[in-house]
mmCIF file with all atom_site columns, C-alpha atoms in Angstrom:
data_model
loop_
_atom_site.group_PDB
_atom_site.id
_atom_site.type_symbol
_atom_site.label_atom_id
_atom_site.label_alt_id
_atom_site.label_comp_id
_atom_site.label_asym_id
_atom_site.label_entity_id
_atom_site.label_seq_id
_atom_site.pdbx_PDB_ins_code
_atom_site.Cartn_x
_atom_site.Cartn_y
_atom_site.Cartn_z
_atom_site.occupancy
_atom_site.B_iso_or_equiv
_atom_site.pdbx_formal_charge
_atom_site.auth_seq_id
_atom_site.auth_comp_id
_atom_site.auth_asym_id
_atom_site.auth_atom_id
_atom_site.pdbx_PDB_model_num
ATOM 1   C CA . UNK O 1 1   ? 17.981  8.087   -28.272 1.00 38.00 ? 1   UNK O CA 1
ATOM 2   C CA . UNK O 1 2   ? 14.664  7.522   -26.559 1.00 39.00 ? 2   UNK O CA 1
ATOM 3   C CA . UNK O 1 3   ? 16.215  4.906   -24.261 1.00 42.00 ? 3   UNK O CA 1
ATOM 4   C CA . UNK O 1 4   ? 18.446  7.608   -22.818 1.00 42.00 ? 4   UNK O CA 1
ATOM 5   C CA . UNK O 1 5   ? 15.433  9.846   -22.128 1.00 44.00 ? 5   UNK O CA 1
ATOM 6   C CA . UNK O 1 6   ? 13.654  7.092   -20.240 1.00 46.00 ? 6   UNK O CA 1
ATOM 7   C CA . UNK O 1 7   ? 16.692  6.382   -18.109 1.00 46.00 ? 7   UNK O CA 1
ATOM 8   C CA . UNK O 1 8   ? 17.279  10.098  -17.480 1.00 47.00 ? 8   UNK O CA 1
ATOM 9   C CA . UNK O 1 9   ? 13.725  10.637  -16.352 1.00 50.00 ? 9   UNK O CA 1
ATOM 10  C CA . UNK O 1 10  ? 14.281  8.207   -13.479 1.00 58.00 ? 10  UNK O CA 1
ATOM 11  C CA . UNK O 1 11  ? 17.802  9.339   -12.577 1.00 73.00 ? 11  UNK O CA 1
ATOM 12  C CA . UNK O 1 12  ? 16.771  12.976  -12.348 1.00 85.00 ? 12  UNK O CA 1
ATOM 13  C CA . UNK O 1 13  ? 13.424  13.500  -10.657 1.00 89.00 ? 13  UNK O CA 1
ATOM 14  C CA . UNK O 1 14  ? 11.070  16.074  -12.118 1.00 92.00 ? 14  UNK O CA 1
ATOM 15  C CA . UNK O 1 15  ? 10.367  19.099  -9.856  1.00 92.00 ? 15  UNK O CA 1
ATOM 16  C CA . UNK O 1 16  ? 7.093   17.573  -8.575  1.00 93.00 ? 16  UNK O CA 1
ATOM 17  C CA . UNK O 1 17  ? 8.870   14.285  -7.791  1.00 94.00 ? 17  UNK O CA 1
ATOM 18  C CA . UNK O 1 18  ? 11.753  16.058  -6.025  1.00 94.00 ? 18  UNK O CA 1
ATOM 19  C CA . UNK O 1 19  ? 9.277   18.054  -3.939  1.00 94.00 ? 19  UNK O CA 1
ATOM 20  C CA . UNK O 1 20  ? 6.853   15.265  -3.073  1.00 95.00 ? 20  UNK O CA 1
ATOM 21  C CA . UNK O 1 21  ? 8.750   11.968  -2.796  1.00 94.00 ? 21  UNK O CA 1
ATOM 22  C CA . UNK O 1 22  ? 10.808  12.888  0.340   1.00 94.00 ? 22  UNK O CA 1
ATOM 23  C CA . UNK O 1 23  ? 7.693   14.206  2.097   1.00 94.00 ? 23  UNK O CA 1
ATOM 24  C CA . UNK O 1 24  ? 5.637   11.085  1.332   1.00 94.00 ? 24  UNK O CA 1
ATOM 25  C CA . UNK O 1 25  ? 8.511   8.901   2.569   1.00 93.00 ? 25  UNK O CA 1
ATOM 26  C CA . UNK O 1 26  ? 8.375   10.842  5.866   1.00 94.00 ? 26  UNK O CA 1
ATOM 27  C CA . UNK O 1 27  ? 4.630   10.111  6.099   1.00 92.00 ? 27  UNK O CA 1
ATOM 28  C CA . UNK O 1 28  ? 3.578   13.717  5.567   1.00 93.00 ? 28  UNK O CA 1
ATOM 29  C CA . UNK O 1 29  ? 0.346   14.897  3.947   1.00 94.00 ? 29  UNK O CA 1
ATOM 30  C CA . UNK O 1 30  ? 1.041   16.627  0.654   1.00 94.00 ? 30  UNK O CA 1
ATOM 31  C CA . UNK O 1 31  ? -0.779  18.504  -2.075  1.00 92.00 ? 31  UNK O CA 1
ATOM 32  C CA . UNK O 1 32  ? 0.952   18.605  -5.439  1.00 91.00 ? 32  UNK O CA 1
ATOM 33  C CA . UNK O 1 33  ? 0.049   20.381  -8.641  1.00 89.00 ? 33  UNK O CA 1
ATOM 34  C CA . UNK O 1 34  ? 1.941   20.081  -11.919 1.00 88.00 ? 34  UNK O CA 1
ATOM 35  C CA . UNK O 1 35  ? 1.422   20.008  -15.666 1.00 86.00 ? 35  UNK O CA 1
ATOM 36  C CA . UNK O 1 36  ? 0.474   16.793  -17.462 1.00 83.00 ? 36  UNK O CA 1
ATOM 37  C CA . UNK O 1 37  ? 3.516   14.703  -18.349 1.00 85.00 ? 37  UNK O CA 1
ATOM 38  C CA . UNK O 1 38  ? 5.650   15.743  -15.379 1.00 87.00 ? 38  UNK O CA 1
ATOM 39  C CA . UNK O 1 39  ? 5.485   12.384  -13.609 1.00 90.00 ? 39  UNK O CA 1
ATOM 40  C CA . UNK O 1 40  ? 2.823   13.065  -10.984 1.00 92.00 ? 40  UNK O CA 1
ATOM 41  C CA . UNK O 1 41  ? 1.780   9.405   -10.815 1.00 94.00 ? 41  UNK O CA 1
ATOM 42  C CA . UNK O 1 42  ? 5.375   8.297   -10.169 1.00 94.00 ? 42  UNK O CA 1
ATOM 43  C CA . UNK O 1 43  ? 5.680   11.104  -7.588  1.00 95.00 ? 43  UNK O CA 1
ATOM 44  C CA . UNK O 1 44  ? 3.140   9.369   -5.340  1.00 96.00 ? 44  UNK O CA 1
ATOM 45  C CA . UNK O 1 45  ? 3.257   5.743   -6.548  1.00 96.00 ? 45  UNK O CA 1
ATOM 46  C CA . UNK O 1 46  ? 7.001   5.154   -6.140  1.00 95.00 ? 46  UNK O CA 1
ATOM 47  C CA . UNK O 1 47  ? 7.320   6.308   -2.512  1.00 96.00 ? 47  UNK O CA 1
ATOM 48  C CA . UNK O 1 48  ? 4.017   4.654   -1.534  1.00 96.00 ? 48  UNK O CA 1
ATOM 49  C CA . UNK O 1 49  ? 5.203   1.319   -2.943  1.00 96.00 ? 49  UNK O CA 1
ATOM 50  C CA . UNK O 1 50  ? 8.146   1.459   -0.533  1.00 93.00 ? 50  UNK O CA 1
ATOM 51  C CA . UNK O 1 51  ? 5.735   1.732   2.422   1.00 92.00 ? 51  UNK O CA 1
ATOM 52  C CA . UNK O 1 52  ? 3.663   -1.331  1.515   1.00 94.00 ? 52  UNK O CA 1
ATOM 53  C CA . UNK O 1 53  ? 3.900   -4.421  3.686   1.00 92.00 ? 53  UNK O CA 1
ATOM 54  C CA . UNK O 1 54  ? 3.641   -7.290  1.196   1.00 91.00 ? 54  UNK O CA 1
ATOM 55  C CA . UNK O 1 55  ? 2.966   -9.773  4.011   1.00 87.00 ? 55  UNK O CA 1
ATOM 56  C CA . UNK O 1 56  ? -0.433  -8.107  4.654   1.00 75.00 ? 56  UNK O CA 1
ATOM 57  C CA . UNK O 1 57  ? -1.883  -9.427  1.409   1.00 67.00 ? 57  UNK O CA 1
ATOM 58  C CA . UNK O 1 58  ? -5.555  -9.461  2.313   1.00 77.00 ? 58  UNK O CA 1
ATOM 59  C CA . UNK O 1 59  ? -6.092  -5.791  3.147   1.00 89.00 ? 59  UNK O CA 1
ATOM 60  C CA . UNK O 1 60  ? -5.580  -2.696  0.999   1.00 95.00 ? 60  UNK O CA 1
ATOM 61  C CA . UNK O 1 61  ? -2.948  -0.294  2.322   1.00 96.00 ? 61  UNK O CA 1
ATOM 62  C CA . UNK O 1 62  ? -3.263  2.444   -0.301  1.00 97.00 ? 62  UNK O CA 1
ATOM 63  C CA . UNK O 1 63  ? -6.433  3.832   -1.887  1.00 98.00 ? 63  UNK O CA 1
ATOM 64  C CA . UNK O 1 64  ? -6.168  6.109   -4.910  1.00 98.00 ? 64  UNK O CA 1
ATOM 65  C CA . UNK O 1 65  ? -9.360  7.889   -5.964  1.00 97.00 ? 65  UNK O CA 1
ATOM 66  C CA . UNK O 1 66  ? -9.567  9.064   -9.571  1.00 96.00 ? 66  UNK O CA 1
ATOM 67  C CA . UNK O 1 67  ? -12.399 10.922  -11.321 1.00 94.00 ? 67  UNK O CA 1
ATOM 68  C CA . UNK O 1 68  ? -12.616 8.579   -14.328 1.00 95.00 ? 68  UNK O CA 1
ATOM 69  C CA . UNK O 1 69  ? -12.302 4.896   -15.027 1.00 94.00 ? 69  UNK O CA 1
ATOM 70  C CA . UNK O 1 70  ? -9.718  5.597   -17.748 1.00 96.00 ? 70  UNK O CA 1
ATOM 71  C CA . UNK O 1 71  ? -7.499  7.262   -15.162 1.00 95.00 ? 71  UNK O CA 1
ATOM 72  C CA . UNK O 1 72  ? -8.149  4.449   -12.649 1.00 97.00 ? 72  UNK O CA 1
ATOM 73  C CA . UNK O 1 73  ? -6.935  1.896   -15.194 1.00 97.00 ? 73  UNK O CA 1
ATOM 74  C CA . UNK O 1 74  ? -3.948  4.044   -16.167 1.00 96.00 ? 74  UNK O CA 1
ATOM 75  C CA . UNK O 1 75  ? -2.841  4.600   -12.543 1.00 97.00 ? 75  UNK O CA 1
ATOM 76  C CA . UNK O 1 76  ? -3.324  0.911   -11.666 1.00 98.00 ? 76  UNK O CA 1
ATOM 77  C CA . UNK O 1 77  ? -1.158  -0.029  -14.674 1.00 97.00 ? 77  UNK O CA 1
ATOM 78  C CA . UNK O 1 78  ? 1.509   2.447   -13.547 1.00 97.00 ? 78  UNK O CA 1
ATOM 79  C CA . UNK O 1 79  ? 1.585   0.869   -10.046 1.00 97.00 ? 79  UNK O CA 1
ATOM 80  C CA . UNK O 1 80  ? 1.856   -2.571  -11.671 1.00 97.00 ? 80  UNK O CA 1
ATOM 81  C CA . UNK O 1 81  ? 4.775   -1.405  -13.812 1.00 96.00 ? 81  UNK O CA 1
ATOM 82  C CA . UNK O 1 82  ? 6.647   0.274   -10.945 1.00 96.00 ? 82  UNK O CA 1
ATOM 83  C CA . UNK O 1 83  ? 6.091   -2.782  -8.735  1.00 95.00 ? 83  UNK O CA 1
ATOM 84  C CA . UNK O 1 84  ? 7.251   -5.285  -11.376 1.00 93.00 ? 84  UNK O CA 1
ATOM 85  C CA . UNK O 1 85  ? 9.988   -6.569  -9.048  1.00 92.00 ? 85  UNK O CA 1
ATOM 86  C CA . UNK O 1 86  ? 7.789   -6.750  -5.931  1.00 92.00 ? 86  UNK O CA 1
ATOM 87  C CA . UNK O 1 87  ? 6.880   -10.409 -5.611  1.00 90.00 ? 87  UNK O CA 1
ATOM 88  C CA . UNK O 1 88  ? 3.214   -10.953 -4.750  1.00 91.00 ? 88  UNK O CA 1
ATOM 89  C CA . UNK O 1 89  ? 2.185   -7.311  -5.155  1.00 94.00 ? 89  UNK O CA 1
ATOM 90  C CA . UNK O 1 90  ? -1.478  -6.790  -6.134  1.00 95.00 ? 90  UNK O CA 1
ATOM 91  C CA . UNK O 1 91  ? -3.219  -3.650  -7.398  1.00 97.00 ? 91  UNK O CA 1
ATOM 92  C CA . UNK O 1 92  ? -6.731  -3.472  -8.843  1.00 97.00 ? 92  UNK O CA 1
ATOM 93  C CA . UNK O 1 93  ? -8.734  -0.754  -10.536 1.00 97.00 ? 93  UNK O CA 1
ATOM 94  C CA . UNK O 1 94  ? -12.377 -0.602  -9.452  1.00 97.00 ? 94  UNK O CA 1
ATOM 95  C CA . UNK O 1 95  ? -14.896 1.486   -11.344 1.00 96.00 ? 95  UNK O CA 1
ATOM 96  C CA . UNK O 1 96  ? -18.518 1.554   -12.410 1.00 94.00 ? 96  UNK O CA 1
ATOM 97  C CA . UNK O 1 97  ? -19.498 -0.328  -15.539 1.00 92.00 ? 97  UNK O CA 1
ATOM 98  C CA . UNK O 1 98  ? -17.222 -3.231  -14.650 1.00 91.00 ? 98  UNK O CA 1
ATOM 99  C CA . UNK O 1 99  ? -18.771 -6.459  -13.289 1.00 90.00 ? 99  UNK O CA 1
ATOM 100 C CA . UNK O 1 100 ? -19.100 -6.202  -9.498  1.00 89.00 ? 100 UNK O CA 1
ATOM 101 C CA . UNK O 1 101 ? -18.411 -9.933  -9.081  1.00 91.00 ? 101 UNK O CA 1
ATOM 102 C CA . UNK O 1 102 ? -15.051 -9.655  -10.844 1.00 92.00 ? 102 UNK O CA 1
ATOM 103 C CA . UNK O 1 103 ? -14.074 -6.905  -8.408  1.00 93.00 ? 103 UNK O CA 1
ATOM 104 C CA . UNK O 1 104 ? -15.308 -8.955  -5.435  1.00 92.00 ? 104 UNK O CA 1
ATOM 105 C CA . UNK O 1 105 ? -13.192 -11.926 -6.502  1.00 93.00 ? 105 UNK O CA 1
ATOM 106 C CA . UNK O 1 106 ? -10.097 -9.728  -6.815  1.00 92.00 ? 106 UNK O CA 1
ATOM 107 C CA . UNK O 1 107 ? -10.752 -8.069  -3.446  1.00 92.00 ? 107 UNK O CA 1
ATOM 108 C CA . UNK O 1 108 ? -11.193 -11.452 -1.743  1.00 91.00 ? 108 UNK O CA 1
ATOM 109 C CA . UNK O 1 109 ? -7.950  -12.677 -3.326  1.00 90.00 ? 109 UNK O CA 1
ATOM 110 C CA . UNK O 1 110 ? -6.126  -9.882  -1.514  1.00 91.00 ? 110 UNK O CA 1
ATOM 111 C CA . UNK O 1 111 ? -4.902  -6.527  -2.756  1.00 95.00 ? 111 UNK O CA 1
ATOM 112 C CA . UNK O 1 112 ? -2.342  -3.943  -1.586  1.00 96.00 ? 112 UNK O CA 1
ATOM 113 C CA . UNK O 1 113 ? -3.472  -0.965  -3.658  1.00 97.00 ? 113 UNK O CA 1
ATOM 114 C CA . UNK O 1 114 ? -6.959  -0.061  -4.872  1.00 98.00 ? 114 UNK O CA 1
ATOM 115 C CA . UNK O 1 115 ? -7.332  2.559   -7.585  1.00 98.00 ? 115 UNK O CA 1
ATOM 116 C CA . UNK O 1 116 ? -10.959 3.477   -8.014  1.00 97.00 ? 116 UNK O CA 1
ATOM 117 C CA . UNK O 1 117 ? -13.626 5.954   -8.900  1.00 97.00 ? 117 UNK O CA 1
ATOM 118 C CA . UNK O 1 118 ? -15.434 7.442   -5.879  1.00 96.00 ? 118 UNK O CA 1
ATOM 119 C CA . UNK O 1 119 ? -18.874 6.071   -6.841  1.00 95.00 ? 119 UNK O CA 1
ATOM 120 C CA . UNK O 1 120 ? -17.762 2.454   -7.123  1.00 96.00 ? 120 UNK O CA 1
ATOM 121 C CA . UNK O 1 121 ? -15.518 2.649   -4.034  1.00 96.00 ? 121 UNK O CA 1
ATOM 122 C CA . UNK O 1 122 ? -18.483 4.002   -2.035  1.00 96.00 ? 122 UNK O CA 1
ATOM 123 C CA . UNK O 1 123 ? -20.638 1.204   -3.474  1.00 95.00 ? 123 UNK O CA 1
ATOM 124 C CA . UNK O 1 124 ? -18.204 -1.365  -2.076  1.00 95.00 ? 124 UNK O CA 1
ATOM 125 C CA . UNK O 1 125 ? -18.086 0.488   1.258   1.00 95.00 ? 125 UNK O CA 1
ATOM 126 C CA . UNK O 1 126 ? -21.894 0.450   1.535   1.00 95.00 ? 126 UNK O CA 1
ATOM 127 C CA . UNK O 1 127 ? -21.975 -3.268  0.750   1.00 94.00 ? 127 UNK O CA 1
ATOM 128 C CA . UNK O 1 128 ? -19.066 -3.848  3.162   1.00 94.00 ? 128 UNK O CA 1
ATOM 129 C CA . UNK O 1 129 ? -17.143 -5.677  0.439   1.00 93.00 ? 129 UNK O CA 1
ATOM 130 C CA . UNK O 1 130 ? -14.065 -3.512  0.881   1.00 93.00 ? 130 UNK O CA 1
ATOM 131 C CA . UNK O 1 131 ? -12.002 -3.331  4.076   1.00 90.00 ? 131 UNK O CA 1
ATOM 132 C CA . UNK O 1 132 ? -10.247 -0.006  4.508   1.00 92.00 ? 132 UNK O CA 1
ATOM 133 C CA . UNK O 1 133 ? -9.005  -0.543  8.076   1.00 92.00 ? 133 UNK O CA 1
ATOM 134 C CA . UNK O 1 134 ? -5.403  -1.160  7.002   1.00 93.00 ? 134 UNK O CA 1
ATOM 135 C CA . UNK O 1 135 ? -5.122  1.942   4.823   1.00 94.00 ? 135 UNK O CA 1
ATOM 136 C CA . UNK O 1 136 ? -1.997  3.960   5.465   1.00 93.00 ? 136 UNK O CA 1
ATOM 137 C CA . UNK O 1 137 ? -2.655  6.433   2.670   1.00 95.00 ? 137 UNK O CA 1
ATOM 138 C CA . UNK O 1 138 ? -5.399  7.896   0.494   1.00 96.00 ? 138 UNK O CA 1
ATOM 139 C CA . UNK O 1 139 ? -4.524  9.730   -2.712  1.00 96.00 ? 139 UNK O CA 1
ATOM 140 C CA . UNK O 1 140 ? -6.952  12.059  -4.487  1.00 95.00 ? 140 UNK O CA 1
ATOM 141 C CA . UNK O 1 141 ? -5.666  12.031  -8.053  1.00 93.00 ? 141 UNK O CA 1
ATOM 142 C CA . UNK O 1 142 ? -6.813  14.954  -10.213 1.00 87.00 ? 142 UNK O CA 1
ATOM 143 C CA . UNK O 1 143 ? -8.509  16.400  -7.134  1.00 75.00 ? 143 UNK O CA 1
ATOM 144 C CA . UNK O 1 144 ? -9.189  19.649  -8.981  1.00 71.00 ? 144 UNK O CA 1
ATOM 145 C CA . UNK O 1 145 ? -11.525 17.758  -11.337 1.00 59.00 ? 145 UNK O CA 1
ATOM 146 C CA . UNK O 1 146 ? -13.587 16.091  -8.613  1.00 47.00 ? 146 UNK O CA 1
#
């Protein structure tokens, strides 16, 4: 049934996952291209989660830039799901059209992963409300669209 498919998809990595995950774990820069539905988000999110130092709660360690707010929300939810067992893990989506103060509160609270649209991330950078000094990785998701 469908349960079997879900389990299979994590036991056997898709080609993009098999190609990218080992390289990300070695700290290499990668460019990956694959069809929709092949697990690209898991290909970068899963290995990056293993590199996060949960003790450094105040500063973001991974920044994912997405072209749309829908994708930012979707990718942030995927990180949340994959990190379900990581105690104290925080990810936030930041995008235009959402209240700036809500984002500020979340950023002050401490966050490990930021998933955002370039415009709003640059807004925070200009206002110095986002600290990117502890970043170990930047992901350009759907870079061909940007």
